Short mmCIF file of N, CA and C in Angstrom, two decimals:
data_model
loop_
_atom_site.label_atom_id
_atom_site.label_comp_id
_atom_site.label_asym_id
_atom_site.label_seq_id
_atom_site.Cartn_x
_atom_site.Cartn_y
_atom_site.Cartn_z
N UNK A 19 161.26 1.15 226.00
CA UNK A 19 161.99 1.45 226.80
C UNK A 19 162.39 2.63 226.28
N UNK A 20 161.44 3.77 226.23
CA UNK A 20 161.33 5.19 225.52
C UNK A 20 161.49 5.95 226.31
N UNK A 21 160.83 5.87 227.87
CA UNK A 21 161.51 6.98 228.48
C UNK A 21 163.19 6.74 228.89
N UNK A 22 163.49 5.45 228.89
CA UNK A 22 164.81 5.00 229.76
C UNK A 22 165.25 5.71 228.49
N UNK A 23 165.52 5.86 226.94
CA UNK A 23 165.95 6.35 225.78
C UNK A 23 166.22 7.40 226.41
N UNK A 24 165.43 8.34 226.38
CA UNK A 24 165.03 9.81 226.64
C UNK A 24 166.06 10.01 227.80
N UNK A 25 165.77 9.21 229.30
CA UNK A 25 166.92 9.48 230.14
C UNK A 25 168.28 9.47 229.45
N UNK A 26 168.84 8.60 229.14
CA UNK A 26 170.17 8.35 229.01
C UNK A 26 170.14 9.47 227.77
N UNK A 27 169.85 10.09 226.66
CA UNK A 27 169.40 11.32 226.15
C UNK A 27 170.02 12.43 226.76
N UNK A 28 169.22 12.57 228.27
CA UNK A 28 169.62 13.29 229.42
C UNK A 28 170.99 13.49 229.73
N UNK A 29 171.07 12.23 230.15
CA UNK A 29 172.29 11.88 230.12
C UNK A 29 173.74 12.49 229.96
N UNK A 30 173.49 12.15 228.44
CA UNK A 30 174.56 12.02 227.25
C UNK A 30 174.93 13.60 227.48
N UNK A 31 174.41 14.44 228.20
CA UNK A 31 174.97 15.95 228.68
C UNK A 31 175.74 16.12 229.38
N UNK A 32 175.62 15.25 230.76
CA UNK A 32 176.38 15.28 231.31
C UNK A 32 175.35 14.01 232.54
N UNK A 33 176.08 13.90 233.92
CA UNK A 33 176.09 13.03 234.67
C UNK A 33 174.55 13.92 235.69
N UNK A 34 173.97 13.40 236.29
CA UNK A 34 172.61 13.38 236.69
C UNK A 34 171.91 13.31 237.78
N UNK A 35 171.60 13.66 238.87
CA UNK A 35 170.24 12.75 239.58
C UNK A 35 169.25 12.72 238.91
N UNK A 36 168.63 11.42 239.60
CA UNK A 36 166.56 11.31 239.43
C UNK A 36 166.16 12.65 239.49
N UNK A 37 166.09 14.02 239.89
CA UNK A 37 165.50 14.75 240.56
C UNK A 37 165.49 15.69 238.95
N UNK A 38 166.51 15.42 238.86
CA UNK A 38 167.24 16.72 237.67
C UNK A 38 166.80 15.73 236.36
N UNK A 39 166.87 14.68 235.89
CA UNK A 39 166.33 13.84 234.88
C UNK A 39 164.69 13.89 234.85
N UNK A 40 164.40 13.99 235.65
CA UNK A 40 162.51 14.16 236.01
C UNK A 40 162.26 15.28 235.24
N UNK A 41 163.09 16.45 235.91
CA UNK A 41 162.43 18.05 235.73
C UNK A 41 163.07 18.37 234.19
N UNK A 42 164.17 18.10 233.18
CA UNK A 42 164.68 17.69 232.33
C UNK A 42 163.48 17.30 230.97
N UNK A 43 163.01 16.17 231.21
CA UNK A 43 162.27 15.56 230.30
C UNK A 43 160.93 16.45 230.87
N UNK A 44 160.51 16.39 232.00
CA UNK A 44 159.09 17.16 231.81
C UNK A 44 159.91 18.21 230.86
N UNK A 45 160.91 19.51 231.35
CA UNK A 45 161.07 20.39 230.28
C UNK A 45 161.23 20.34 228.75
N UNK A 46 161.67 18.79 228.71
CA UNK A 46 161.85 18.68 226.86
C UNK A 46 160.09 18.42 226.12
N UNK A 47 159.04 17.70 227.32
CA UNK A 47 157.69 17.42 226.37
C UNK A 47 157.18 18.57 227.47
N UNK A 48 157.16 19.76 227.12
CA UNK A 48 155.85 20.16 227.64
C UNK A 48 154.66 19.85 227.71
N UNK A 49 153.92 19.22 226.98
CA UNK A 49 152.65 19.12 226.51
C UNK A 49 152.07 17.40 227.23
N UNK A 50 153.50 17.18 227.71
CA UNK A 50 153.10 15.14 227.98
C UNK A 50 152.78 15.67 229.25
N UNK A 51 152.68 14.84 229.92
CA UNK A 51 151.77 14.13 231.48
C UNK A 51 153.44 13.85 232.07
N UNK A 52 153.39 14.74 233.37
CA UNK A 52 154.75 14.58 234.04
C UNK A 52 155.66 13.20 234.01
N UNK A 53 156.37 12.63 233.95
CA UNK A 53 156.86 11.41 234.33
C UNK A 53 157.06 11.41 235.88
N UNK A 54 156.76 10.29 236.57
CA UNK A 54 156.20 9.98 237.72
C UNK A 54 158.08 9.62 238.28
N UNK A 55 158.03 10.50 239.64
CA UNK A 55 159.64 9.85 239.68
C UNK A 55 159.90 8.53 240.08
N UNK A 56 158.73 7.89 240.42
CA UNK A 56 158.61 6.01 240.19
C UNK A 56 159.04 5.34 238.90
N UNK A 57 159.28 6.22 238.26
CA UNK A 57 159.33 5.85 236.69
C UNK A 57 160.56 6.20 236.25
N UNK A 58 161.28 7.37 237.05
CA UNK A 58 162.64 7.39 236.43
C UNK A 58 163.22 6.76 237.63
N UNK A 59 163.14 6.07 238.32
CA UNK A 59 164.33 5.43 239.39
C UNK A 59 164.01 3.90 238.65
N UNK A 60 162.95 3.49 238.30
CA UNK A 60 162.66 2.55 238.12
C UNK A 60 163.96 2.24 236.27
N UNK A 61 163.55 2.80 235.72
CA UNK A 61 164.06 2.87 234.38
C UNK A 61 165.98 3.10 234.68
N UNK A 62 166.27 3.65 236.10
CA UNK A 62 167.30 4.36 236.04
C UNK A 62 167.64 2.76 236.81
N UNK A 63 167.13 2.01 237.45
CA UNK A 63 167.72 0.75 237.86
C UNK A 63 168.20 -0.25 236.82
N UNK A 64 167.05 -0.20 235.67
CA UNK A 64 166.55 -1.09 234.76
C UNK A 64 168.39 -0.57 233.99
N UNK A 65 168.83 0.76 233.37
CA UNK A 65 169.68 1.12 232.49
C UNK A 65 170.93 0.79 233.58
N UNK A 66 171.26 1.10 234.61
CA UNK A 66 172.36 0.47 235.27
C UNK A 66 172.09 -1.60 235.34
N UNK A 67 171.32 -2.10 235.30
CA UNK A 67 171.46 -3.39 236.06
C UNK A 67 171.69 -3.88 233.86
N UNK A 68 171.34 -2.67 232.67
CA UNK A 68 171.71 -3.42 231.25
C UNK A 68 173.00 -3.25 230.93
N UNK A 69 173.41 -2.19 232.31
CA UNK A 69 175.05 -1.52 232.19
C UNK A 69 175.62 -0.01 231.05
N UNK A 70 173.92 0.48 231.00
CA UNK A 70 173.86 1.82 229.95
C UNK A 70 173.93 2.97 231.55
N UNK A 71 174.05 2.56 232.54
CA UNK A 71 175.03 4.31 233.17
C UNK A 71 175.31 3.52 234.63
N UNK A 72 175.53 4.37 234.92
CA UNK A 72 176.57 4.15 236.32
C UNK A 72 176.42 4.84 237.08
N UNK A 73 176.64 4.68 238.57
CA UNK A 73 176.82 5.27 239.82
C UNK A 73 177.35 6.33 239.48
N UNK A 74 177.96 7.84 239.39
CA UNK A 74 178.27 8.31 239.18
C UNK A 74 179.54 8.73 240.65
N UNK A 75 178.37 9.09 241.16
CA UNK A 75 178.33 9.62 242.44
C UNK A 75 177.52 9.58 244.02
N UNK A 76 177.60 9.58 245.19
CA UNK A 76 176.61 9.97 246.25
C UNK A 76 177.03 11.28 246.96
N UNK A 77 175.64 11.79 246.59
CA UNK A 77 175.95 12.91 247.75
C UNK A 77 174.81 13.45 248.54
N UNK A 78 175.10 14.01 249.97
CA UNK A 78 174.09 13.78 250.49
C UNK A 78 174.39 16.09 251.17
N UNK A 79 173.46 16.86 250.49
CA UNK A 79 173.66 18.32 250.30
C UNK A 79 172.21 18.39 252.01
N UNK A 80 172.90 17.74 253.42
CA UNK A 80 171.75 18.58 254.45
C UNK A 80 170.53 17.57 254.47
N UNK A 81 169.81 16.84 253.33
CA UNK A 81 169.03 16.25 253.05
C UNK A 81 169.25 15.11 252.53
N UNK A 82 168.00 14.20 251.49
CA UNK A 82 168.26 12.78 251.71
C UNK A 82 169.16 12.58 250.18
N UNK A 83 169.62 11.90 250.45
CA UNK A 83 171.18 10.81 249.61
C UNK A 83 170.43 10.94 248.41
N UNK A 84 171.71 11.57 247.70
CA UNK A 84 171.14 11.70 246.35
C UNK A 84 172.12 10.82 245.17
N UNK A 85 172.17 9.99 244.43
CA UNK A 85 173.01 9.34 243.33
C UNK A 85 173.23 10.38 242.40
N UNK A 86 173.93 10.36 241.99
CA UNK A 86 174.25 10.59 240.49
C UNK A 86 174.64 9.23 239.78
N UNK A 87 174.14 10.04 238.02
CA UNK A 87 174.02 8.71 237.07
C UNK A 87 174.94 9.09 236.14
N UNK A 88 175.92 8.17 235.26
CA UNK A 88 175.81 8.90 234.57
C UNK A 88 176.51 7.64 233.40
N UNK A 89 176.33 8.12 231.84
CA UNK A 89 176.06 7.26 231.14
C UNK A 89 177.14 6.34 231.03
N UNK A 90 177.10 5.15 230.22
CA UNK A 90 178.66 4.60 230.12
C UNK A 90 178.72 4.67 228.40
N UNK A 91 179.90 3.96 227.25
CA UNK A 91 179.98 4.01 226.60
C UNK A 91 178.59 3.05 225.94
N UNK A 92 178.18 1.59 226.86
CA UNK A 92 177.52 0.81 225.90
C UNK A 92 175.85 1.60 226.27
N UNK A 93 175.63 2.23 226.74
CA UNK A 93 174.59 3.69 227.15
C UNK A 93 174.73 4.42 225.71
N UNK A 94 175.75 4.38 225.53
CA UNK A 94 175.80 5.92 224.29
C UNK A 94 175.34 5.01 223.21
N UNK A 95 176.05 3.39 222.78
CA UNK A 95 175.69 3.02 221.75
C UNK A 95 174.11 2.55 221.76
N UNK A 96 173.64 2.08 222.92
CA UNK A 96 172.21 1.65 223.46
C UNK A 96 171.35 3.21 222.80
N UNK A 97 171.56 4.49 222.89
CA UNK A 97 171.31 5.62 222.52
C UNK A 97 171.26 5.58 221.09
N UNK A 98 172.54 5.46 220.86
CA UNK A 98 172.77 5.79 218.92
C UNK A 98 172.15 4.78 218.67
N UNK A 99 171.64 3.64 218.18
CA UNK A 99 171.09 2.80 218.06
C UNK A 99 169.77 2.96 218.30
N UNK A 100 169.36 3.59 219.10
CA UNK A 100 167.52 4.12 219.37
C UNK A 100 167.59 4.94 218.47
N UNK A 101 168.42 5.91 218.15
CA UNK A 101 167.68 7.16 217.54
C UNK A 101 167.90 6.61 215.99
N UNK A 102 168.44 5.60 215.58
CA UNK A 102 168.50 5.62 214.28
C UNK A 102 167.29 4.53 213.72
N UNK A 103 166.42 4.03 215.26
CA UNK A 103 165.46 3.06 214.41
C UNK A 103 164.28 3.83 213.91
N UNK A 104 163.85 3.81 212.70
CA UNK A 104 162.39 3.80 212.58
C UNK A 104 161.24 3.14 213.24
N UNK A 105 159.85 4.09 214.09
CA UNK A 105 159.16 3.43 214.38
C UNK A 105 158.29 2.84 213.73
N UNK A 106 157.35 1.52 213.91
CA UNK A 106 156.41 1.15 213.40
C UNK A 106 155.54 2.28 212.93
N UNK A 107 154.81 1.82 211.95
CA UNK A 107 153.80 3.30 211.32
C UNK A 107 152.35 2.39 211.84
N UNK A 108 151.45 3.10 212.52
CA UNK A 108 149.96 2.56 212.82
C UNK A 108 150.07 3.63 214.36
N UNK A 109 148.99 2.69 214.71
CA UNK A 109 148.81 3.17 216.60
C UNK A 109 149.71 4.17 217.63
N UNK A 110 149.79 4.96 218.15
CA UNK A 110 150.54 5.27 219.16
C UNK A 110 151.60 5.26 218.66
N UNK A 111 152.47 5.53 217.73
CA UNK A 111 153.50 5.82 217.59
C UNK A 111 154.01 6.91 217.28
N UNK A 112 153.08 7.95 217.03
CA UNK A 112 153.85 9.67 217.67
C UNK A 112 154.69 9.87 218.78
N UNK A 113 153.86 9.53 219.90
CA UNK A 113 154.93 9.65 221.29
C UNK A 113 156.27 9.42 220.99
N UNK A 114 156.42 8.52 220.69
CA UNK A 114 158.59 8.00 220.20
C UNK A 114 158.24 8.46 219.04
N UNK A 115 158.32 9.37 218.32
CA UNK A 115 158.53 9.86 217.41
C UNK A 115 158.43 10.83 217.41
N UNK A 116 158.23 12.03 218.21
CA UNK A 116 157.97 13.16 219.59
C UNK A 116 159.72 12.89 220.14
N UNK A 117 159.82 11.67 220.88
CA UNK A 117 160.52 11.66 221.72
C UNK A 117 162.13 11.61 221.46
N UNK A 118 162.13 10.54 219.87
CA UNK A 118 163.40 10.55 219.08
C UNK A 118 163.86 11.38 218.63
N UNK A 119 162.72 12.63 217.72
CA UNK A 119 163.16 13.80 217.18
C UNK A 119 163.89 14.80 218.75
N UNK A 120 162.79 14.83 218.79
CA UNK A 120 163.81 15.98 220.64
C UNK A 120 164.72 15.71 220.82
N UNK A 121 165.13 14.42 221.43
CA UNK A 121 166.40 14.09 221.69
C UNK A 121 167.19 13.94 220.53
N UNK A 122 166.71 13.84 219.68
CA UNK A 122 168.18 13.82 218.99
C UNK A 122 168.89 15.44 218.10
N UNK A 123 168.22 16.23 218.23
CA UNK A 123 167.89 17.45 218.50
C UNK A 123 168.96 18.09 219.42
N UNK A 124 168.20 17.97 219.74
CA UNK A 124 168.74 18.21 221.58
C UNK A 124 170.37 17.42 222.05
N UNK A 125 170.67 16.81 221.12
CA UNK A 125 172.04 15.51 221.44
C UNK A 125 172.98 16.55 219.78
N UNK A 126 172.51 16.96 218.69
CA UNK A 126 172.93 17.66 217.44
C UNK A 126 173.20 16.65 217.09
N UNK A 127 171.86 15.24 217.02
CA UNK A 127 172.25 14.25 216.06
C UNK A 127 171.38 14.67 214.98
N UNK A 128 171.78 13.78 213.78
CA UNK A 128 170.47 13.49 212.90
C UNK A 128 169.09 13.89 213.04
N UNK A 129 168.70 14.55 213.17
CA UNK A 129 167.06 14.70 213.67
C UNK A 129 166.42 14.49 212.17
N UNK A 130 167.09 15.33 211.61
CA UNK A 130 166.42 15.52 209.60
C UNK A 130 166.53 14.13 209.54
N UNK A 131 167.69 13.48 209.76
CA UNK A 131 167.68 12.18 208.52
C UNK A 131 166.52 11.42 209.12
N UNK A 132 166.37 11.38 210.55
CA UNK A 132 165.83 10.37 211.30
C UNK A 132 164.13 10.72 210.44
N UNK A 133 163.54 11.98 210.26
CA UNK A 133 162.96 12.50 209.72
C UNK A 133 162.70 11.82 208.50
N UNK A 134 163.65 11.80 207.97
CA UNK A 134 163.33 10.99 206.35
C UNK A 134 163.56 9.71 206.61
N UNK A 135 163.44 9.63 206.93
CA UNK A 135 163.55 7.27 206.94
C UNK A 135 162.24 7.13 207.90
N UNK A 136 161.77 7.96 208.79
CA UNK A 136 160.46 7.61 209.50
C UNK A 136 159.33 7.85 208.41
N UNK A 137 159.61 9.33 207.90
CA UNK A 137 158.64 9.41 206.87
C UNK A 137 158.06 7.65 205.10
N UNK A 138 159.23 7.59 205.18
CA UNK A 138 159.52 6.40 204.46
C UNK A 138 159.06 5.07 204.59
N UNK A 139 158.77 4.88 206.05
CA UNK A 139 158.32 4.01 206.38
C UNK A 139 157.10 4.13 206.46
N UNK A 140 156.67 5.11 206.99
CA UNK A 140 154.52 5.71 206.92
C UNK A 140 154.50 5.73 205.22
N UNK A 141 154.78 6.39 204.83
CA UNK A 141 154.31 6.01 203.11
C UNK A 141 154.25 4.80 203.22
N UNK A 142 155.26 4.32 203.09
CA UNK A 142 155.02 2.15 202.72
C UNK A 142 154.21 2.06 203.35
N UNK A 143 153.59 2.42 205.07
CA UNK A 143 152.25 1.41 205.80
C UNK A 143 150.91 2.53 204.78
N UNK A 144 150.89 3.42 204.80
CA UNK A 144 150.49 4.29 203.90
C UNK A 144 149.73 3.30 203.07
N UNK A 145 150.70 3.25 201.90
CA UNK A 145 150.11 2.79 200.67
C UNK A 145 149.55 1.29 200.83
N UNK A 146 149.85 -0.16 201.86
CA UNK A 146 149.75 -0.83 202.38
C UNK A 146 148.30 -0.60 202.91
N UNK A 147 147.57 0.57 203.65
CA UNK A 147 146.40 0.53 204.31
C UNK A 147 145.31 0.45 203.10
N UNK A 148 145.81 1.35 202.33
CA UNK A 148 145.27 1.92 200.86
C UNK A 148 144.39 1.07 200.56
N UNK A 149 145.57 -0.04 200.12
CA UNK A 149 144.80 -1.46 199.22
C UNK A 149 144.56 -1.89 199.99
N UNK A 150 144.22 -1.92 201.06
CA UNK A 150 143.48 -2.74 202.14
C UNK A 150 142.54 -2.33 202.16
N UNK A 151 142.13 -0.57 202.69
CA UNK A 151 140.72 -0.20 202.44
C UNK A 151 140.27 -0.51 200.88
N UNK A 152 141.01 -0.71 199.92
CA UNK A 152 140.38 -0.98 198.22
C UNK A 152 139.89 -2.02 198.61
N UNK A 153 140.35 -3.08 199.55
CA UNK A 153 139.77 -4.38 199.18
C UNK A 153 138.78 -4.96 200.37
N UNK A 154 138.25 -3.98 201.28
CA UNK A 154 137.80 -4.20 202.05
C UNK A 154 135.95 -3.68 201.67
N UNK A 155 135.30 -4.57 201.65
CA UNK A 155 134.00 -3.97 200.94
C UNK A 155 132.98 -3.81 202.46
N UNK A 156 132.94 -4.13 203.36
CA UNK A 156 132.02 -4.23 204.25
C UNK A 156 132.03 -2.53 205.16
N UNK A 157 131.33 -2.03 206.36
CA UNK A 157 131.06 -0.47 205.80
C UNK A 157 131.88 -0.78 207.59
N UNK A 158 131.69 -1.82 208.08
CA UNK A 158 132.86 -1.92 209.84
C UNK A 158 134.47 -1.76 209.45
N UNK A 159 134.70 -2.94 208.49
CA UNK A 159 136.18 -2.76 208.25
C UNK A 159 136.78 -1.82 207.42
N UNK A 160 136.23 -0.89 206.58
CA UNK A 160 136.18 0.27 206.10
C UNK A 160 136.60 1.74 207.21
N UNK A 161 136.07 1.31 208.22
CA UNK A 161 135.72 2.56 209.43
C UNK A 161 137.13 2.63 210.07
N UNK A 162 137.24 1.08 210.38
CA UNK A 162 138.82 0.82 211.42
C UNK A 162 140.33 0.95 209.95
N UNK A 163 139.77 0.95 209.04
CA UNK A 163 140.84 1.25 208.22
C UNK A 163 141.44 2.70 208.04
N UNK A 164 139.77 3.12 208.10
CA UNK A 164 139.87 4.50 208.38
C UNK A 164 140.07 5.25 209.58
N UNK A 165 140.42 4.60 210.46
CA UNK A 165 140.35 5.37 211.54
C UNK A 165 141.84 5.77 211.15
N UNK A 166 142.61 4.55 211.09
CA UNK A 166 143.59 4.55 210.89
C UNK A 166 144.97 4.73 209.95
N UNK A 167 144.79 4.75 208.99
CA UNK A 167 145.33 5.58 207.72
C UNK A 167 144.11 6.98 208.24
N UNK A 168 144.21 7.39 208.90
CA UNK A 168 143.45 9.07 209.75
C UNK A 168 144.58 9.27 210.15
N UNK A 169 145.04 8.55 210.87
CA UNK A 169 146.00 8.74 212.62
C UNK A 169 147.42 8.68 211.48
N UNK A 170 147.13 7.76 210.82
CA UNK A 170 148.68 7.94 210.07
C UNK A 170 149.30 9.31 208.86
N UNK A 171 148.26 9.46 208.43
CA UNK A 171 148.07 10.04 207.99
C UNK A 171 148.10 12.39 208.35
N UNK A 172 148.43 11.88 210.18
CA UNK A 172 148.53 13.54 211.23
C UNK A 172 149.73 12.94 211.20
N UNK A 173 150.28 11.78 211.27
CA UNK A 173 152.02 11.85 211.78
C UNK A 173 152.69 12.00 210.64
N UNK A 174 151.87 12.20 209.40
CA UNK A 174 152.65 12.14 207.88
C UNK A 174 152.72 14.25 208.14
N UNK A 175 151.52 14.94 208.10
CA UNK A 175 152.11 15.85 208.30
C UNK A 175 152.65 16.74 209.38
N UNK A 176 152.88 15.42 210.69
CA UNK A 176 153.68 15.99 211.67
C UNK A 176 155.03 15.93 211.19
N UNK A 177 155.30 14.47 210.56
CA UNK A 177 156.70 14.60 210.63
C UNK A 177 157.00 15.69 208.99
N UNK A 178 156.22 15.97 208.65
CA UNK A 178 156.48 16.74 207.32
C UNK A 178 156.59 18.49 208.27
N UNK A 179 155.85 18.98 209.16
CA UNK A 179 156.22 20.01 209.77
C UNK A 179 157.40 19.96 210.39
N UNK A 180 157.86 18.98 211.25
CA UNK A 180 158.94 18.88 212.29
C UNK A 180 160.32 19.15 211.22
N UNK A 181 160.43 18.49 210.10
CA UNK A 181 161.22 18.48 209.16
C UNK A 181 161.19 19.37 208.30
N UNK A 182 160.23 20.60 208.73
CA UNK A 182 160.47 22.41 207.79
C UNK A 182 160.63 22.78 208.88
N UNK A 183 160.04 22.47 210.11
CA UNK A 183 160.97 23.48 211.28
C UNK A 183 162.39 22.78 211.59
N UNK A 184 162.88 22.22 211.48
CA UNK A 184 164.48 22.00 211.65
C UNK A 184 165.20 22.54 210.41
N UNK A 185 164.75 22.82 209.14
CA UNK A 185 164.76 23.15 208.50
C UNK A 185 165.35 24.73 208.41
N UNK A 186 164.03 24.99 208.84
CA UNK A 186 164.09 26.52 208.89
C UNK A 186 164.85 26.74 210.20
N UNK A 187 165.21 26.31 211.13
CA UNK A 187 166.61 26.55 212.53
C UNK A 187 167.60 26.48 211.45
N UNK A 188 167.94 26.12 210.70
CA UNK A 188 169.22 25.89 209.72
C UNK A 188 169.57 26.89 209.58
N UNK A 189 168.16 27.55 208.68
CA UNK A 189 167.79 28.38 207.93
C UNK A 189 168.72 29.64 208.86
N UNK A 190 167.92 29.51 209.85
CA UNK A 190 168.21 31.08 210.40
C UNK A 190 169.09 31.04 211.38
N UNK A 191 169.86 29.74 211.43
CA UNK A 191 171.26 29.85 212.21
C UNK A 191 173.06 30.10 211.14
N UNK A 192 171.99 29.67 209.81
CA UNK A 192 173.41 30.02 208.78
C UNK A 192 172.83 32.10 208.27
N UNK A 193 171.55 32.15 208.80
CA UNK A 193 171.72 33.76 208.37
C UNK A 193 172.19 34.60 209.14
N UNK A 194 172.21 34.32 210.71
CA UNK A 194 172.33 34.81 211.65
C UNK A 194 174.21 34.60 211.35
N UNK A 195 174.84 33.40 211.21
CA UNK A 195 176.47 33.27 211.28
C UNK A 195 176.82 34.52 210.61
#
């Protein structure tokens, strides 16, 4: 539900309609594929069904009707829980790591704490994979484990770089104050 959680993070800044949510999502993740409008509205329907957002108003400014959504207290709780959870270390977790980190930063949540917790999860997984690599004798098995280790290593380097950027940003803000 990561896209839905990111949309909750955008709505935590204030009510918005689907067009604004899509535009803000795309602005927050400029290197990612643009979010299709259909995915925005499908996510909003699920979020509304689950009680995480509600319709704040419906407007019409000479064009099509626009529904403005607002996050509910339950939605804020869901968002906070999502931001606290680490992700499994392994294939394809990086997109979710980036989404959580950027959302936490935008909300002023503890992104550095999330990165520290996530690094621990990744290091534990790396330990398991290295033991697996030592126990694997065939070339094909070692190649498969090597692939996973390489991606995990890249994630670890990214986690450290992201934590350093956050620390640098804090230092710059303190120096400017």
